[in-house]
PDB file of C-alpha atoms in Angstrom:
ATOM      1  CA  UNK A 589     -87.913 -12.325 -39.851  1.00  0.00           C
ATOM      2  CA  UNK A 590     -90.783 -14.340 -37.296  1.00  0.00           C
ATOM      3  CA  UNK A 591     -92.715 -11.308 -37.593  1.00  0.00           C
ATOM      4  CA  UNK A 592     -92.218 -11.048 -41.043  1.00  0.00           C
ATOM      5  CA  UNK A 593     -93.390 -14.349 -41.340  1.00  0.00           C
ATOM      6  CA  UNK A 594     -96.293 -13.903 -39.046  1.00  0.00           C
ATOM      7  CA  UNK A 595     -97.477 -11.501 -41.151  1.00  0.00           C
ATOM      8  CA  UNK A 596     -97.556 -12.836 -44.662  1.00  0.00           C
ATOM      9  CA  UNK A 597     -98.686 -16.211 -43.557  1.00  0.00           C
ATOM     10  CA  UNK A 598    -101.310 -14.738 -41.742  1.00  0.00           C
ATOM     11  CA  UNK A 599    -102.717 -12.694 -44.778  1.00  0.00           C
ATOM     12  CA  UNK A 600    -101.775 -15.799 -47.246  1.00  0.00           C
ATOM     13  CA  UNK A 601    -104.264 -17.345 -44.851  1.00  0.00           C
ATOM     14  CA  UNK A 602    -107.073 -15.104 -44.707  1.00  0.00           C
ATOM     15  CA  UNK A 603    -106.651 -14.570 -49.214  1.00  0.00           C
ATOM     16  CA  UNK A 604    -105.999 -11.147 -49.003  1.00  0.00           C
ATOM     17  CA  UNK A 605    -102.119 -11.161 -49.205  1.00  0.00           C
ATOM     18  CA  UNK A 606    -101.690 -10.048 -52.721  1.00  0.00           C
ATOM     19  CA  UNK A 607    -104.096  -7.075 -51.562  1.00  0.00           C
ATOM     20  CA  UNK A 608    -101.231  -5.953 -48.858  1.00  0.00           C
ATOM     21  CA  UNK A 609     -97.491  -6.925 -49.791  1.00  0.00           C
ATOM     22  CA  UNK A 610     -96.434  -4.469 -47.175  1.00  0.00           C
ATOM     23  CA  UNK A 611     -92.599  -3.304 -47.121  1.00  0.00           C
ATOM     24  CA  UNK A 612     -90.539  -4.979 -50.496  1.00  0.00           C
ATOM     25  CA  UNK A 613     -87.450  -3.218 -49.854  1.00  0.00           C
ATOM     26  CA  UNK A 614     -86.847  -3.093 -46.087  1.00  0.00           C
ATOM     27  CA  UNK A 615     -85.057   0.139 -45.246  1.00  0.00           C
ATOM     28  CA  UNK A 616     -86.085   0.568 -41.585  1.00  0.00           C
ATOM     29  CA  UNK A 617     -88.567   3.792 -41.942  1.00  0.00           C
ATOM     30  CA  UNK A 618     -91.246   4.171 -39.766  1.00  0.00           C
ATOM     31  CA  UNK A 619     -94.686   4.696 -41.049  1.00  0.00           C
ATOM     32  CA  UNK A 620     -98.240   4.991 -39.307  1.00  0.00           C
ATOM     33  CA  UNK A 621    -100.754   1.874 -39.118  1.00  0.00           C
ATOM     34  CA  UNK A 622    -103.554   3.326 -41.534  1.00  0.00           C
ATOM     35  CA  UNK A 623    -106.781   3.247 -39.843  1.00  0.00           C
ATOM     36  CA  UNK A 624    -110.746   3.788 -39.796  1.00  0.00           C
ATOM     37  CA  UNK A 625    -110.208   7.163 -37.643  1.00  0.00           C
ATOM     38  CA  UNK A 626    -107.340   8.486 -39.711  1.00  0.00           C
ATOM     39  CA  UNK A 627    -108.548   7.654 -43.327  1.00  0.00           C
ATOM     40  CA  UNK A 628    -108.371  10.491 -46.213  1.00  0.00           C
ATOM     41  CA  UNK A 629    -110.909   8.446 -48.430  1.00  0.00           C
ATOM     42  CA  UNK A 630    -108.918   5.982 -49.559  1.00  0.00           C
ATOM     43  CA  UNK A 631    -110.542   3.354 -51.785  1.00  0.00           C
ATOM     44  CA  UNK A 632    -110.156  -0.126 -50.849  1.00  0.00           C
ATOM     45  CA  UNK A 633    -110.817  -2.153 -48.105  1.00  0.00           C
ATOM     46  CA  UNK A 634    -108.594  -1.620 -45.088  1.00  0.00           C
ATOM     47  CA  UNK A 635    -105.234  -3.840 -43.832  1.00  0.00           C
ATOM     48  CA  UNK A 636    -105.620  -6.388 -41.172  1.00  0.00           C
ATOM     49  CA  UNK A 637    -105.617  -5.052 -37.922  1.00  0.00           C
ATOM     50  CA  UNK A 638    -103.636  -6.455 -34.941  1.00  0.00           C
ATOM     51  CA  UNK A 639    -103.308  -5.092 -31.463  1.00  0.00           C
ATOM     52  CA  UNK A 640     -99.574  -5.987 -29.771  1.00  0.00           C
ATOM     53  CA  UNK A 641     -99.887  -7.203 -26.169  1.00  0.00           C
ATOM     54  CA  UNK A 642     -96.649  -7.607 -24.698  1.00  0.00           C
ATOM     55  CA  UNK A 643     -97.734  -9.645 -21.515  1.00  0.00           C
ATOM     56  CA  UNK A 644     -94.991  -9.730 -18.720  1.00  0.00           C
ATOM     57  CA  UNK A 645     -92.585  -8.627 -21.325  1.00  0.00           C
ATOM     58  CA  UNK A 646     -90.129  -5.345 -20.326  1.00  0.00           C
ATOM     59  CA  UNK A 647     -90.661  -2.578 -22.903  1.00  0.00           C
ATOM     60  CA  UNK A 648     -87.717  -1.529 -23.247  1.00  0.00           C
ATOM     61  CA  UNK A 649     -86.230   0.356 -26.059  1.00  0.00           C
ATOM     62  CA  UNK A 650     -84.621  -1.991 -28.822  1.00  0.00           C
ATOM     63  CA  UNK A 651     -86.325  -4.920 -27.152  1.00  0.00           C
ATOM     64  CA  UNK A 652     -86.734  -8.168 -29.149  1.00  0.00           C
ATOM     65  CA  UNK A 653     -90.558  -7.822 -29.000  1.00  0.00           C
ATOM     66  CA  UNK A 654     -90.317  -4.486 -30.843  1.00  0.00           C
ATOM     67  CA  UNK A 655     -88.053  -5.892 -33.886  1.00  0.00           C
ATOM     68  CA  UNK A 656     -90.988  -8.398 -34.293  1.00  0.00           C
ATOM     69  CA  UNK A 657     -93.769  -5.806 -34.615  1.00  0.00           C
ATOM     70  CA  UNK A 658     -91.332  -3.615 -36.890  1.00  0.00           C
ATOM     71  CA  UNK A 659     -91.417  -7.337 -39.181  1.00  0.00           C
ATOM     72  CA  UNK A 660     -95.388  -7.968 -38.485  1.00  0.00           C
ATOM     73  CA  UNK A 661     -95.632  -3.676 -40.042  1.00  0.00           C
ATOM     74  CA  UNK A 662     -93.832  -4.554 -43.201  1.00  0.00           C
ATOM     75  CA  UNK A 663     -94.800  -7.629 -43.508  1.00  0.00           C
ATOM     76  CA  UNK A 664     -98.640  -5.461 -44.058  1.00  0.00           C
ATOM     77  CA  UNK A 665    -100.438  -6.116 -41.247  1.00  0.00           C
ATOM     78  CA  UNK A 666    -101.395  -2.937 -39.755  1.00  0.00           C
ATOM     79  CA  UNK A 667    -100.505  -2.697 -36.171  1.00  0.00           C
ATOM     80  CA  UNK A 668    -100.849   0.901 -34.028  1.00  0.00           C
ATOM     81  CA  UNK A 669     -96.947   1.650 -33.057  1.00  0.00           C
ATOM     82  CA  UNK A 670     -94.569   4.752 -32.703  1.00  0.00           C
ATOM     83  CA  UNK A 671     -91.196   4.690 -33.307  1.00  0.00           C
ATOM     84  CA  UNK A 672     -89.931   5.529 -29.696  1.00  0.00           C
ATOM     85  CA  UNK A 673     -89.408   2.426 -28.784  1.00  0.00           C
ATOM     86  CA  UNK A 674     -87.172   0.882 -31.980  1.00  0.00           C
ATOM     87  CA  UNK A 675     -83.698   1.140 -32.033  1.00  0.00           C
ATOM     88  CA  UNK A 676     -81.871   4.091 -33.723  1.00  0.00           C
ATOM     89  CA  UNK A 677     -84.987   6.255 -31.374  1.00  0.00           C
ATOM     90  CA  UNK A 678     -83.145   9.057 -29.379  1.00  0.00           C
ATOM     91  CA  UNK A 679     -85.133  10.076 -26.570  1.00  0.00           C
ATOM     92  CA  UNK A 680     -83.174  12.816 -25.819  1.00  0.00           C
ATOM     93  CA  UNK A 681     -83.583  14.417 -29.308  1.00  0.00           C
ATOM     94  CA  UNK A 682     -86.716  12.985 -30.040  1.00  0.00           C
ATOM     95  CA  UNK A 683     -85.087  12.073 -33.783  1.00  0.00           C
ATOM     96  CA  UNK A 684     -85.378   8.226 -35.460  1.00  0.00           C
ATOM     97  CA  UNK A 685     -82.611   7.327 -36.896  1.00  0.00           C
ATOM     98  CA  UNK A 686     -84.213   4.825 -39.980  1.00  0.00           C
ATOM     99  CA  UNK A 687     -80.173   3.558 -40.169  1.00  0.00           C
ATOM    100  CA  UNK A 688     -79.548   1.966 -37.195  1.00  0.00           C
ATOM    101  CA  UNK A 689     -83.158   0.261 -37.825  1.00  0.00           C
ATOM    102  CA  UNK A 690     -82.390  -0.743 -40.937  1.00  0.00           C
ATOM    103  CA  UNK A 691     -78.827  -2.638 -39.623  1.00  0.00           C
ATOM    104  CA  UNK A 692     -80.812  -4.351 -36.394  1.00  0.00           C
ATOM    105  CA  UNK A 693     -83.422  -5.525 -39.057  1.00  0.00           C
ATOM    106  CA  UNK A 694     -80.240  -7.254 -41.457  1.00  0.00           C
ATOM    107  CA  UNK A 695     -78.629  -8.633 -37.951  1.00  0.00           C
ATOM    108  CA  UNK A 696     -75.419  -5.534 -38.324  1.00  0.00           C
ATOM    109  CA  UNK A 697     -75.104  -6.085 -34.754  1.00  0.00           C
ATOM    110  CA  UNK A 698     -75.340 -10.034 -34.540  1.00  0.00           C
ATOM    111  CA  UNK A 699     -72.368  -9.225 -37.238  1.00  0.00           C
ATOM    112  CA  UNK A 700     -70.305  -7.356 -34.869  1.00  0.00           C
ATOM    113  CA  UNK A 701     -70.719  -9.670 -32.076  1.00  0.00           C
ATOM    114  CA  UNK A 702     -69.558 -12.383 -34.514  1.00  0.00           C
ATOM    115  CA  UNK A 703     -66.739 -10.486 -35.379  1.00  0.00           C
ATOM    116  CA  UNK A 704     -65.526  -9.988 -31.340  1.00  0.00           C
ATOM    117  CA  UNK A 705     -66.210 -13.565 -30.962  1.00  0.00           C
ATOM    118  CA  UNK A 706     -63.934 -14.757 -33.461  1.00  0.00           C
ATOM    119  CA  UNK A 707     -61.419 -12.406 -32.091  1.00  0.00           C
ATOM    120  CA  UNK A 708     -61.899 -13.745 -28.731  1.00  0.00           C
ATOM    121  CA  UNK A 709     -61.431 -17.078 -30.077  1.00  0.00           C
ATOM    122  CA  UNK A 710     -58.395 -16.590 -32.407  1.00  0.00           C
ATOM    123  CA  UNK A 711     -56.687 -15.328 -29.016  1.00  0.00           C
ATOM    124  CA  UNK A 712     -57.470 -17.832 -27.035  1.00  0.00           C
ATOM    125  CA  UNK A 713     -57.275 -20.689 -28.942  1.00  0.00           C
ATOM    126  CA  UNK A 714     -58.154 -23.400 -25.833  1.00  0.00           C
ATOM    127  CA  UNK A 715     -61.174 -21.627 -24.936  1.00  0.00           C
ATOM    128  CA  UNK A 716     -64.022 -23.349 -25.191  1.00  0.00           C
ATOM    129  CA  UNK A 717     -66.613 -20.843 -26.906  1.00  0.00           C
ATOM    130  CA  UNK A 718     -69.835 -22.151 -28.683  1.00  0.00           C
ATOM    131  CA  UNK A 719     -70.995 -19.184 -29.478  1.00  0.00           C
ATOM    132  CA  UNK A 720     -72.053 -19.113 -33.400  1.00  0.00           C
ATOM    133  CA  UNK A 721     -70.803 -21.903 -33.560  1.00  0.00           C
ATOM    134  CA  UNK A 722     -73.963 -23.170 -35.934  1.00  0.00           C
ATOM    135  CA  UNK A 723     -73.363 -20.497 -37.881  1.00  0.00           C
ATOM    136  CA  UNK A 724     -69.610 -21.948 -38.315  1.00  0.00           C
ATOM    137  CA  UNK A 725     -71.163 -24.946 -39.330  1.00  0.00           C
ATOM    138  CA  UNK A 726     -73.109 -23.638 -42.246  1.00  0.00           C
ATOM    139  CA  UNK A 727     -70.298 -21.186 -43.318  1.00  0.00           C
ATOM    140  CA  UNK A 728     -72.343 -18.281 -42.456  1.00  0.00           C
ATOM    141  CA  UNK A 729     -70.069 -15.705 -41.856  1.00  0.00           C
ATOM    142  CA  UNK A 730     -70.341 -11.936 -40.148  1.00  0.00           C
ATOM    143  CA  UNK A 731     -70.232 -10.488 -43.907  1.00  0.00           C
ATOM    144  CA  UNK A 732     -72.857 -12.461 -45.223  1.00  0.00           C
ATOM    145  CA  UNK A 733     -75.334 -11.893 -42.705  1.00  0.00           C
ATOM    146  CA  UNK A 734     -76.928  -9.737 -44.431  1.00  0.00           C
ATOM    147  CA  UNK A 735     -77.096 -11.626 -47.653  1.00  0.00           C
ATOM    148  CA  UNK A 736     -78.527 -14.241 -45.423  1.00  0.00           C
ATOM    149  CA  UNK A 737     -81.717 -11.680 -44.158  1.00  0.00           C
ATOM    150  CA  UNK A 738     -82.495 -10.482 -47.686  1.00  0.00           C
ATOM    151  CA  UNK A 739     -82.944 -14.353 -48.761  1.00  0.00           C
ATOM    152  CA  UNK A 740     -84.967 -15.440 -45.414  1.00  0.00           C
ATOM    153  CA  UNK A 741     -87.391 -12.604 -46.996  1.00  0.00           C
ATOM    154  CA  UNK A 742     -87.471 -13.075 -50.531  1.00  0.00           C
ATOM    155  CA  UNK A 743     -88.277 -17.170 -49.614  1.00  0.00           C
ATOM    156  CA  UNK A 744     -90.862 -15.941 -47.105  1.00  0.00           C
ATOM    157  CA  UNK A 745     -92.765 -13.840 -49.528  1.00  0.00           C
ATOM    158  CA  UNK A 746     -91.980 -16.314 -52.374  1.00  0.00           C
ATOM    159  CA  UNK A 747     -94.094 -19.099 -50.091  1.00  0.00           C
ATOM    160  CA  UNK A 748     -95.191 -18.289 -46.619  1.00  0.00           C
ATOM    161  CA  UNK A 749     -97.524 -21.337 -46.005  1.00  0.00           C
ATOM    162  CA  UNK A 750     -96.537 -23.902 -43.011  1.00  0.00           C
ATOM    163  CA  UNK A 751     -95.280 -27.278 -44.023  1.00  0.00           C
ATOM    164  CA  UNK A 752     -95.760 -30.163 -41.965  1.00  0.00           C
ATOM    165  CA  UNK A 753     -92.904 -31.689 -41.239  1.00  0.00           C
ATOM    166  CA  UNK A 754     -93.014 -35.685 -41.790  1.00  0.00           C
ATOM    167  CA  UNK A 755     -90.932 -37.962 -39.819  1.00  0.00           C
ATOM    168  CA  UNK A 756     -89.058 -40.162 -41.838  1.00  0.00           C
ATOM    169  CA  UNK A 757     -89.477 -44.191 -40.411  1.00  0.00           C
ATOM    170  CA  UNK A 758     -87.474 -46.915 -42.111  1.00  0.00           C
ATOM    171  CA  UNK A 759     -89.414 -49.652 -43.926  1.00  0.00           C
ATOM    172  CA  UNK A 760     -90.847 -52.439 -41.460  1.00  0.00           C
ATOM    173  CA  UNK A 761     -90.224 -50.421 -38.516  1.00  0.00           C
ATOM    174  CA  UNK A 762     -93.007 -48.990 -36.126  1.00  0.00           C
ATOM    175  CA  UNK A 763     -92.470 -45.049 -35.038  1.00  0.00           C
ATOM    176  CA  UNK A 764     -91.127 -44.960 -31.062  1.00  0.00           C
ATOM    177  CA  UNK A 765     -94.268 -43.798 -29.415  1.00  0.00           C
ATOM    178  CA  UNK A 766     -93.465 -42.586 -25.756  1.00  0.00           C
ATOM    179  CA  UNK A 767     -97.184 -43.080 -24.591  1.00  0.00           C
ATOM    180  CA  UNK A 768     -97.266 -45.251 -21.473  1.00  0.00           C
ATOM    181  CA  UNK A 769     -99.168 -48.348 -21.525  1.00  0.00           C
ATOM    182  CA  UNK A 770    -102.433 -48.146 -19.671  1.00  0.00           C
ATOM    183  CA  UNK A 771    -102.428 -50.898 -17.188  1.00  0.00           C
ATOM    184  CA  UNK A 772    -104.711 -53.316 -16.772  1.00  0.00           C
ATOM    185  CA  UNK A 773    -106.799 -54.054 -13.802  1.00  0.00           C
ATOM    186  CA  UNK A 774    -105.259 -57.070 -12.423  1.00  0.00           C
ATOM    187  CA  UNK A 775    -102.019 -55.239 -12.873  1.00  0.00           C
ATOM    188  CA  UNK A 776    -102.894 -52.475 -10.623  1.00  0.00           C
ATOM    189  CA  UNK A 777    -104.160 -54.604  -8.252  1.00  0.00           C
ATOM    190  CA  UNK A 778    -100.787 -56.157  -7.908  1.00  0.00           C
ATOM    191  CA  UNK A 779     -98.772 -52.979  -7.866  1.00  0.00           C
ATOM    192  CA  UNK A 780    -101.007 -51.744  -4.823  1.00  0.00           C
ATOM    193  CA  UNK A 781    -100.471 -54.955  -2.835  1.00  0.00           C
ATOM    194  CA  UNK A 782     -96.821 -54.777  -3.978  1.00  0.00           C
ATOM    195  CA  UNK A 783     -96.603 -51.282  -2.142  1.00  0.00           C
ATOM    196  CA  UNK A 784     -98.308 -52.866   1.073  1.00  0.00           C
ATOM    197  CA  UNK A 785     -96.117 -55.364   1.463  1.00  0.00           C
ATOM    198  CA  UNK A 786     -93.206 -53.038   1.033  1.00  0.00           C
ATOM    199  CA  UNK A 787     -94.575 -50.342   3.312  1.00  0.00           C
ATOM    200  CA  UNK A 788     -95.176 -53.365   5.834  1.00  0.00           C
ATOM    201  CA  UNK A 789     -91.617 -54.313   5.618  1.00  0.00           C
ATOM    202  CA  UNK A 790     -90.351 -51.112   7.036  1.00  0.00           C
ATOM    203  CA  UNK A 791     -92.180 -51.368  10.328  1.00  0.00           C
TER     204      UNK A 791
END
């Protein structure tokens, strides 16, 4: 979903996101960034193009990083990738398996965890695990999960735009500001001299 989200507000921003809706239905397939150098005369103009730097990050196969890209790609941004290093990718074989891409991308394995953690907890009741807990919260369960993905999406398309979040202040009453008051010159005079005569002390 954040590279989902990168994507369409990025193209919302730039007025051309109606021109690229990328991936509708997201089924974990793997298809090739269309570019300048590979173009069979297509008419229009051409996605945006982003390059993915990775930094210090390990690129390793199934890595977070790479389920971000996969979200930036169907989100229509057009970003040069293979497939080798998304889950479901069998090295071995050299075969993509779409499936297991399409379960990491609707959190199948955040399910499964959820599942083993709510077994660990049901037999050991006095343990103290947090985990999911959140998601306890809000009565998101391991089943829904899914669910849950499919409407992140459809509100993400619906409206991608930024909202500024305003922080609510009670009527009469100024917002805590945690800005330190500049000091005024007589002031730091005195906290100098205050530091002399306490450094003098200890001799």
């Amino acid at each position: 979903a954040p590279g989902f989200l990168v994507a369409r507000r990025t193209l919302t921003k730039l007025k051309i996101a109606d021109k690229f809706s990328g991936v509708t239905n997201a089924t974990g397939d793997f298809k090739a960034a269309r570019t300048k150098a590979d173009d069979q005369g297509e008419d229009g103009r051409f996605p945006f193009k982003a390059i993915l730097d990775i930094g210090l990050a390990r690129t390793t196969t199934g890595a977070k990083i790479f389920g971000v890209m996969k979200g930036a790609v169907d989100g229509g941004i057009a970003v040069p990738h293979k497939a080798s290093r998304f889950p479901g990718f069998d090295r071995d074989a050299g075969k993509f398996d779409v499936k297991v891409m399409r379960d990491h991308i609707f959190g199948k394995h955040v399910a499964s965890w959820m599942k083993d953690v709510a077994e660990e907890k049901s037999g050991n009741p006095d343990a103290k695990i947090v985990q999911f807990s959140r998601f306890e919260k809000n009565k998101i369960t391991a089943d829904g999960l899914e669910a849950m993905y499919k409407k992140a999406h459809a509100a993400i398309r619906a409206d991608p735009v930024a909202k500024p979040t305003v922080k609510k202040v009670k009527e009469g009453e100024k917002p805590k500001s945690y800005r330190k008051k500049p000091l005024s010159y007589q002031q730091r005079k005195d906290k100098i001299r205050q530091k002399k005569e306490a450094f003098a002390k200890r001799k």
